[in-house]
Tab-separated table of C-alpha atoms and ligand atoms in Angstrom:
chain	number	residue	atom	x	y	z
H	6	MET	CA	2.082	15.384	13.585
H	7	PRO	CA	1.650	12.803	11.163
H	8	LEU	CA	3.992	12.377	8.247
H	9	LEU	CA	0.968	11.914	5.892
H	10	GLU	CA	-2.663	13.177	6.629
H	11	VAL	CA	-5.515	11.709	4.212
H	12	ARG	CA	-8.962	13.213	4.874
H	13	ASN	CA	-11.898	12.218	3.033
H	14	LEU	CA	-10.076	11.254	-0.120
H	15	ARG	CA	-12.389	10.705	-3.000
H	16	THR	CA	-11.073	9.924	-6.623
H	17	ARG	CA	-13.295	9.093	-9.354
H	18	PHE	CA	-12.714	8.111	-12.925
H	19	ARG	CA	-15.373	9.540	-15.401
H	20	THR	CA	-15.308	7.419	-18.874
H	21	ASP	CA	-17.650	7.083	-21.793
H	22	ARG	CA	-18.876	4.125	-19.779
H	23	GLY	CA	-19.752	6.105	-16.759
H	24	THR	CA	-18.248	7.240	-13.591
H	25	THR	CA	-16.310	5.043	-11.345
H	26	ASN	CA	-16.004	6.085	-7.588
H	27	ALA	CA	-12.831	4.524	-6.728
H	28	LEU	CA	-12.496	6.138	-3.603
H	29	ASP	CA	-15.461	7.131	-1.518
H	30	GLY	CA	-14.038	9.183	1.546
H	31	VAL	CA	-10.749	7.607	2.745
H	32	SER	CA	-9.031	8.823	5.793
H	33	PHE	CA	-5.986	8.095	7.547
H	34	ASP	CA	-3.044	9.251	9.271
H	35	LEU	CA	0.851	7.686	8.718
H	36	HIS	CA	3.550	8.371	11.298
H	37	GLU	CA	6.928	8.636	10.985
H	38	GLY	CA	8.430	4.997	11.495
H	39	GLU	CA	4.952	3.183	11.084
H	40	VAL	CA	4.251	0.275	8.440
H	41	LEU	CA	0.686	0.623	7.568
H	42	GLY	CA	-1.070	-2.505	5.912
H	43	LEU	CA	-3.627	-1.660	3.197
H	44	VAL	CA	-5.711	-4.872	2.505
H	45	GLY	CA	-8.630	-5.888	0.441
H	46	GLU	CA	-9.906	-7.750	-2.711
H	47	SER	CA	-8.912	-6.561	-6.072
H	48	GLY	CA	-10.844	-3.471	-7.074
H	49	SER	CA	-11.213	-2.373	-3.534
H	50	GLY	CA	-9.023	0.768	-4.322
H	51	LYS	CA	-5.783	-0.050	-2.723
H	52	SER	CA	-3.753	0.988	-5.742
H	53	VAL	CA	-5.816	4.249	-6.176
H	54	THR	CA	-4.899	5.213	-2.693
H	55	ALA	CA	-1.364	4.899	-3.414
H	56	LEU	CA	-1.510	6.689	-6.964
H	57	SER	CA	-3.692	9.575	-5.435
H	58	ILE	CA	-1.188	10.338	-2.858
H	59	MET	CA	1.630	10.176	-5.142
H	60	GLY	CA	0.074	12.215	-7.811
H	61	LEU	CA	0.119	9.723	-10.267
H	62	VAL	CA	-3.722	9.436	-11.065
H	63	PRO	CA	-4.425	10.090	-14.893
H	64	GLN	CA	-6.395	13.379	-14.961
H	65	PRO	CA	-8.655	13.024	-17.074
H	66	PRO	CA	-10.176	10.397	-16.550
H	67	GLY	CA	-9.140	10.737	-12.749
H	68	GLU	CA	-10.311	13.482	-10.822
H	69	VAL	CA	-8.938	13.514	-7.173
H	70	THR	CA	-10.666	15.381	-4.330
H	71	ALA	CA	-9.969	15.395	-0.440
H	72	ASP	CA	-10.413	17.689	2.731
H	73	ALA	CA	-7.060	17.316	3.360
H	74	LEU	CA	-3.994	15.349	1.576
H	75	ARG	CA	-0.773	16.730	3.207
H	76	PHE	CA	2.715	15.178	3.475
H	77	ASP	CA	5.055	16.515	5.913
H	78	GLY	CA	3.077	19.849	5.979
H	79	MET	CA	2.958	20.153	2.354
H	80	ASP	CA	-0.248	20.159	0.591
H	81	LEU	CA	-0.331	17.653	-2.165
H	82	LEU	CA	-3.606	18.667	-3.773
H	83	THR	CA	-2.297	22.188	-4.713
H	84	ALA	CA	1.372	21.124	-5.205
H	85	SER	CA	2.527	21.783	-8.845
H	86	LYS	CA	3.443	18.998	-11.148
H	87	ARG	CA	7.058	20.141	-10.768
H	88	GLN	CA	6.926	19.654	-7.049
H	89	MET	CA	5.203	16.063	-7.448
H	90	ARG	CA	7.931	15.075	-9.579
H	91	ASP	CA	10.642	16.362	-7.227
H	92	LEU	CA	8.967	14.663	-4.076
H	93	ARG	CA	8.694	11.345	-6.210
H	94	GLY	CA	11.822	9.256	-5.738
H	95	ASP	CA	13.143	11.502	-3.164
H	96	ARG	CA	10.983	12.097	-0.085
H	97	MET	CA	8.174	9.748	-1.429
H	98	ALA	CA	8.966	6.431	-3.359
H	99	MET	CA	6.605	3.833	-4.752
H	100	ILE	CA	7.356	0.287	-5.719
H	101	PHE	CA	4.874	-1.351	-8.141
H	102	GLN	CA	4.186	-5.010	-8.957
H	103	ASP	CA	5.126	-4.704	-12.487
H	104	PRO	CA	8.985	-3.620	-12.278
H	105	MET	CA	8.841	-2.744	-16.187
H	106	ARG	CA	6.721	0.087	-15.324
H	107	CYS	CA	9.440	2.098	-13.660
H	108	LEU	CA	12.852	0.819	-15.141
H	109	ASN	CA	13.750	2.178	-18.411
H	110	PRO	CA	14.752	-0.690	-20.933
H	111	VAL	CA	17.655	1.113	-22.696
H	112	LEU	CA	19.666	2.252	-19.721
H	113	THR	CA	21.998	0.288	-17.539
H	114	ILE	CA	20.903	-0.603	-14.205
H	115	GLY	CA	23.537	1.210	-12.671
H	116	ARG	CA	22.767	4.346	-14.668
H	117	GLN	CA	19.182	4.034	-13.209
H	118	ILE	CA	20.235	3.855	-9.592
H	119	THR	CA	22.792	6.441	-9.898
H	120	GLU	CA	20.722	9.010	-11.657
H	121	ALA	CA	18.506	9.151	-8.763
H	122	LEU	CA	21.052	9.711	-6.300
H	123	ARG	CA	22.929	12.290	-8.456
H	124	ARG	CA	19.796	14.210	-9.217
H	125	HIS	CA	18.294	13.943	-5.913
H	126	ARG	CA	21.161	13.850	-3.500
H	127	GLY	CA	23.776	15.493	-5.647
H	128	MET	CA	26.222	12.889	-5.350
H	129	ASP	CA	29.162	12.641	-7.788
H	130	ARG	CA	29.908	9.887	-9.971
H	131	ASP	CA	32.133	7.714	-7.669
H	132	ALA	CA	29.947	8.175	-4.719
H	133	ALA	CA	26.720	7.653	-6.253
H	134	LYS	CA	28.273	3.973	-7.899
H	135	ARG	CA	29.359	3.234	-4.602
H	136	ARG	CA	26.065	3.786	-3.047
H	137	ALA	CA	24.410	1.742	-6.112
H	138	ILE	CA	26.783	-1.407	-5.153
H	139	GLU	CA	25.851	-0.904	-1.495
H	140	LEU	CA	21.920	-0.699	-2.375
H	141	LEU	CA	21.861	-3.930	-4.882
H	142	GLU	CA	23.778	-5.647	-2.014
H	143	MET	CA	21.250	-4.581	0.517
H	144	VAL	CA	18.457	-6.045	-1.687
H	145	GLY	CA	19.995	-9.301	-2.269
H	146	ILE	CA	21.844	-9.096	-5.633
H	147	PRO	CA	24.912	-10.908	-5.760
H	148	LEU	CA	27.980	-9.630	-7.838
H	149	ALA	CA	26.462	-6.193	-7.581
H	150	GLU	CA	29.375	-4.436	-9.104
H	151	LYS	CA	29.078	-6.527	-12.209
H	152	ARG	CA	25.498	-6.201	-12.525
H	153	LEU	CA	25.765	-2.215	-12.726
H	154	SER	CA	26.606	-2.341	-16.446
H	155	ALA	CA	23.680	-4.872	-17.193
H	156	PHE	CA	20.351	-3.863	-18.636
H	157	PRO	CA	16.889	-4.620	-17.287
H	158	HIS	CA	16.397	-7.588	-19.651
H	159	GLN	CA	18.987	-9.485	-18.624
H	160	PHE	CA	17.837	-9.887	-15.047
H	161	SER	CA	15.062	-12.154	-13.956
H	162	GLY	CA	11.799	-10.739	-12.770
H	163	GLY	CA	12.648	-11.250	-9.113
H	164	MET	CA	15.902	-9.392	-9.758
H	165	ARG	CA	14.178	-6.657	-11.635
H	166	GLN	CA	11.848	-6.336	-8.760
H	167	ARG	CA	14.703	-6.063	-6.297
H	168	VAL	CA	16.411	-2.984	-8.430
H	169	MET	CA	13.349	-1.452	-8.195
H	170	ILE	CA	13.256	-1.673	-4.829
H	171	ALA	CA	16.784	-0.602	-4.458
H	172	ILE	CA	15.815	2.482	-6.679
H	173	ALA	CA	13.283	3.359	-4.320
H	174	LEU	CA	15.143	2.922	-1.203
H	175	SER	CA	18.015	5.165	-2.942
H	176	CYS	CA	17.063	8.462	-1.469
H	177	GLN	CA	16.112	7.218	1.886
H	178	PRO	CA	12.491	8.224	1.242
H	179	ARG	CA	10.418	9.465	4.305
H	180	VAL	CA	7.315	7.595	2.815
H	181	LEU	CA	7.763	4.377	0.755
H	182	ILE	CA	4.665	2.961	-0.932
H	183	ALA	CA	4.885	-0.679	-1.881
H	184	ASP	CA	2.075	-1.899	-4.008
H	185	GLU	CA	1.963	-5.868	-4.178
H	186	ALA	CA	5.783	-5.211	-4.236
H	187	THR	CA	6.823	-9.010	-3.238
H	188	THR	CA	4.035	-10.786	-4.717
H	189	ALA	CA	5.828	-11.874	-7.598
H	190	LEU	CA	9.130	-13.102	-5.435
H	191	ASP	CA	9.699	-16.322	-3.959
H	192	VAL	CA	9.350	-16.692	-0.142
H	193	THR	CA	13.211	-16.545	0.455
H	194	ILE	CA	13.505	-13.180	-1.414
H	195	GLN	CA	10.106	-11.932	0.134
H	196	ALA	CA	11.249	-12.464	3.559
H	197	GLN	CA	14.739	-10.693	2.889
H	198	ILE	CA	12.772	-7.723	1.545
H	199	VAL	CA	10.514	-7.616	4.446
H	200	ASP	CA	13.409	-7.754	6.689
H	201	LEU	CA	14.805	-4.678	4.823
H	202	VAL	CA	11.803	-2.722	5.150
H	203	ARG	CA	11.595	-3.493	8.918
H	204	ARG	CA	15.199	-2.257	9.115
H	205	LEU	CA	14.617	0.833	7.363
H	206	THR	CA	11.847	1.917	9.319
H	207	ARG	CA	13.533	1.647	12.386
H	208	ASP	CA	16.816	2.704	11.482
H	209	THR	CA	15.702	5.909	9.318
H	210	GLY	CA	12.070	6.434	10.607
H	211	THR	CA	10.956	5.838	7.088
H	212	ALA	CA	6.957	5.174	6.984
H	213	VAL	CA	5.615	2.560	4.837
H	214	ILE	CA	2.196	1.951	3.294
H	215	TRP	CA	2.390	-1.867	2.355
H	216	ILE	CA	-0.331	-2.855	-0.146
H	217	SER	CA	-0.717	-6.672	-0.283
H	218	HIS	CA	-3.358	-9.401	-0.453
H	219	ASP	CA	-1.145	-11.720	1.948
H	220	LEU	CA	-2.790	-11.111	5.503
H	221	GLY	CA	0.042	-13.258	6.675
H	222	LEU	CA	2.463	-10.891	5.619
H	223	VAL	CA	0.554	-7.805	6.667
H	224	ALA	CA	0.246	-9.456	9.918
H	225	GLY	CA	4.169	-10.022	10.393
H	226	LEU	CA	5.197	-6.821	9.034
H	227	CYS	CA	2.540	-4.022	9.600
H	228	HIS	CA	1.730	-1.903	12.770
H	229	ARG	CA	-1.540	-1.019	11.755
H	230	VAL	CA	-3.745	-2.075	9.060
H	231	ASN	CA	-6.449	-0.443	7.007
H	232	VAL	CA	-9.250	-2.951	5.508
H	233	MET	CA	-10.694	-1.237	2.287
H	234	TYR	CA	-13.964	-2.575	0.567
H	235	ALA	CA	-15.417	-0.705	-2.484
H	236	GLY	CA	-13.295	2.444	-2.192
H	237	ARG	CA	-13.809	2.803	1.488
H	238	ILE	CA	-11.706	2.010	4.714
H	239	VAL	CA	-14.127	-0.157	6.499
H	240	GLU	CA	-12.019	-1.324	9.480
H	241	THR	CA	-8.726	0.380	10.889
H	242	GLY	CA	-6.748	-0.765	13.910
H	243	PRO	CA	-3.441	-2.356	15.100
H	244	VAL	CA	-2.827	-5.467	13.004
H	245	ASP	CA	-2.905	-7.860	16.026
H	246	GLU	CA	-5.891	-6.568	17.332
H	247	VAL	CA	-7.731	-6.311	13.844
H	248	PHE	CA	-6.934	-9.977	13.068
H	249	ALA	CA	-7.592	-11.273	16.829
H	250	ARG	CA	-10.872	-9.273	17.353
H	251	PRO	CA	-11.983	-8.167	13.718
H	252	GLY	CA	-14.758	-5.742	13.811
H	253	HIS	CA	-16.295	-5.995	10.205
H	254	GLY	CA	-18.078	-8.942	8.431
H	255	TYR	CA	-15.612	-8.278	5.265
H	256	THR	CA	-12.448	-8.610	7.589
H	257	VAL	CA	-13.801	-11.969	8.930
H	258	GLY	CA	-14.826	-12.851	5.173
H	259	LEU	CA	-11.036	-12.040	4.016
H	260	MET	CA	-9.721	-13.970	7.062
H	261	GLY	CA	-11.838	-16.996	5.913
H	262	CYS	CA	-12.728	-17.255	9.617
H	263	THR	CA	-15.235	-19.677	10.954
H	264	PRO	CA	-16.922	-19.315	14.364
H	265	ARG	CA	-14.158	-19.914	17.409
H	266	ILE	CA	-11.857	-21.644	15.184
H	267	ASP	CA	-8.468	-20.344	14.743
H	268	ARG	CA	-7.048	-20.448	11.212
H	269	ASP	CA	-4.024	-19.692	9.561
H	270	ILE	CA	-4.871	-16.124	8.404
H	271	ALA	CA	-2.392	-16.432	5.784
H	272	ARG	CA	-4.604	-18.553	3.486
H	273	LEU	CA	-7.154	-16.162	1.872
H	274	THR	CA	-10.473	-17.895	1.262
H	275	PRO	CA	-12.533	-16.126	-1.488
H	276	ILE	CA	-15.591	-14.652	-0.409
H	277	GLU	CA	-18.725	-15.572	-2.124
H	278	GLY	CA	-20.096	-12.959	-4.777
H	279	LEU	CA	-18.534	-10.034	-6.490
H	280	PRO	CA	-17.660	-6.483	-5.031
H	281	PRO	CA	-20.376	-3.602	-6.004
H	282	SER	CA	-20.210	-1.571	-9.111
H	283	LEU	CA	-18.877	1.658	-7.852
H	284	SER	CA	-20.974	4.008	-10.189
H	285	GLU	CA	-23.668	4.715	-7.452
H	286	PRO	CA	-22.663	5.705	-3.984
H	287	PRO	CA	-23.940	3.429	-1.729
H	288	SER	CA	-26.930	4.066	0.798
H	289	LEU	CA	-26.164	0.757	2.682
H	290	CYS	CA	-23.281	-1.132	3.744
H	291	PRO	CA	-21.661	-2.139	0.435
H	292	PHE	CA	-20.687	-5.327	1.716
H	293	LEU	CA	-24.161	-6.421	2.776
H	294	PRO	CA	-25.211	-8.368	-0.426
H	295	ARG	CA	-22.156	-10.875	0.300
H	296	CYS	CA	-22.214	-10.825	4.191
H	297	ALA	CA	-22.558	-13.705	6.088
H	298	VAL	CA	-23.092	-12.198	9.441
H	299	SER	CA	-25.826	-9.259	8.403
H	300	VAL	CA	-28.283	-8.395	11.040
H	301	ASP	CA	-31.593	-6.256	10.568
H	302	ALA	CA	-29.832	-2.904	10.932
H	303	CYS	CA	-27.870	-3.487	7.903
H	304	ARG	CA	-30.971	-3.249	5.847
H	305	THR	CA	-31.923	0.051	7.172
H	306	ALA	CA	-29.024	2.224	7.890
H	307	MET	CA	-25.228	2.774	6.625
H	308	PRO	CA	-22.921	1.733	9.508
H	309	SER	CA	-20.482	4.497	10.649
H	310	MET	CA	-17.114	4.021	11.991
H	311	ARG	CA	-17.628	2.976	15.808
H	312	GLU	CA	-14.693	2.777	17.980
H	313	MET	CA	-14.091	-0.749	19.259
H	314	GLY	CA	-10.758	-0.223	21.209
H	315	GLN	CA	-7.586	1.595	21.328
H	316	ALA	CA	-7.431	3.224	17.866
H	317	HIS	CA	-9.406	0.413	16.360
H	318	ALA	CA	-12.583	1.233	14.569
H	319	ALA	CA	-15.054	-0.424	12.139
H	320	ALA	CA	-18.136	0.132	10.348
H	321	CYS	CA	-20.233	-2.660	11.104
H	322	HIS	CA	-23.526	-3.383	12.684
H	323	ALA	CA	-22.967	-7.023	13.406
H	324	ASP	CA	-21.724	-8.550	16.771
H	325	LEU	CA	-18.542	-10.580	15.409
H	326	ARG	CA	-17.546	-11.652	19.023
H	327	PRO	CA	-17.966	-15.320	18.124
H	328	PHE	CA	-15.423	-14.840	15.412
H	329	TRP	CA	-12.770	-13.386	17.761
H	330	LYS	CA	-9.974	-15.537	18.858
H	331	ARG	CA	-10.609	-17.527	22.156
H	332	SER	CA	-7.706	-15.908	23.976
H	333	ALA	CA	-8.750	-12.283	22.818
H	334	ALA	CA	-12.607	-12.712	23.698
P	23	LIG	P1	-6.835	-2.596	-6.092
P	23	LIG	O1	-5.516	-1.796	-6.274
P	23	LIG	O2	-7.302	-2.648	-4.815
P	23	LIG	O3	-7.180	-3.736	-6.704
P	23	LIG	P2	-7.608	-0.302	-7.928
P	23	LIG	O4	-7.180	0.812	-6.720
P	23	LIG	O5	-6.645	-0.845	-8.698
P	23	LIG	O6	-7.964	-1.438	-6.862
P	23	LIG	O7	-9.091	0.001	-8.411
P	23	LIG	C1	-10.151	0.532	-7.751
P	23	LIG	C2	-11.191	0.852	-8.718
P	23	LIG	O8	-10.677	1.818	-9.492
P	23	LIG	C3	-11.472	-0.281	-9.800
P	23	LIG	O9	-12.952	-0.301	-9.956
P	23	LIG	C4	-10.653	0.094	-11.286
P	23	LIG	O10	-11.629	-0.276	-12.353
P	23	LIG	C5	-10.885	1.676	-11.274
P	23	LIG	N1	-9.822	2.387	-11.753
P	23	LIG	C6	-8.587	2.363	-11.406
P	23	LIG	N2	-7.668	2.901	-12.293
P	23	LIG	C7	-8.525	3.454	-13.332
P	23	LIG	C8	-8.285	4.244	-14.428
P	23	LIG	N3	-7.161	4.643	-14.823
P	23	LIG	N4	-9.633	4.355	-15.054
P	23	LIG	C9	-10.784	3.796	-14.800
P	23	LIG	N5	-10.894	3.132	-13.720
P	23	LIG	C10	-9.997	3.081	-13.111
P	24	LIG	MG1	-3.751	-2.861	-7.098
């Protein structure tokens, strides 16, 4: 049984300026110990996917519906506010790009870490303090014991980010959602965090949803990847498989591919044009106006998800074989 089951998740925002269909039927499973990447341009619905799962979409203006949204057998759609609050920071944790969103400016770092441990894990003061030091060391914060009495503003941005990661990991969550968590960090620290996440999943079975626009990072860290466009998953599969044999014109665009030339996928070449407005449900592939490889069928029918291989599927009419890596084609 998957740890997290997401079926036909639809999240929309109704404002004076109209309706935004931010998620238009998102479905996927997340298994224990699995690291799932979520990639796509800005506005594709990555953060809203995370927030919908965590019960953090502001309602109103948000509206979250799904055929199923289950964590560890628990129905998240009918869970009470209190149940969701208990889950967050305990069995489900999230790290955001902006650490100040989570850190309390008037409490010391030590207090903020030990608070979670005492509340969710029932540790006494000393045990919580020892664990807090351990966690800070784990995320690469030097002089951890001394730092416990510091306030967030005394830390650099990168350090604050690491503190937030330490807090998220403090209760050994079963699901960790990282939303552009290392984007602001330098590459050395980023590598350290990635290594930490890898160890965590291997040692404790924590499942991770890793949201990033850095395809190279996703390729190196994740087992599977969901490619999102305009609030939909347009391609899903094992990372190596998706990046070697992309099945969607959008994935090819994201990878900045040209036919038969292997490139460093860490470099993201912007795709021409803009994502569509999300006010009306599309009747054709939402990527069509920007697609470099569209075929006649794209102008007559919405492509449905088509199996391409072992757990690899894409919603695309085009033949993308010319874009596959030589070795895989
Ligand atoms: P991503 O994380 O992939 O960059 P998001 O998930 O943040 O994209 O956003 C998806 C869409 O939902 C965007 O069009 C965004 O403007 C819209 N959206 C997100 N949050 C809100 C909100 N609180 N109110 C209105 N629209 C929102
Ligand atoms: Mg986002």
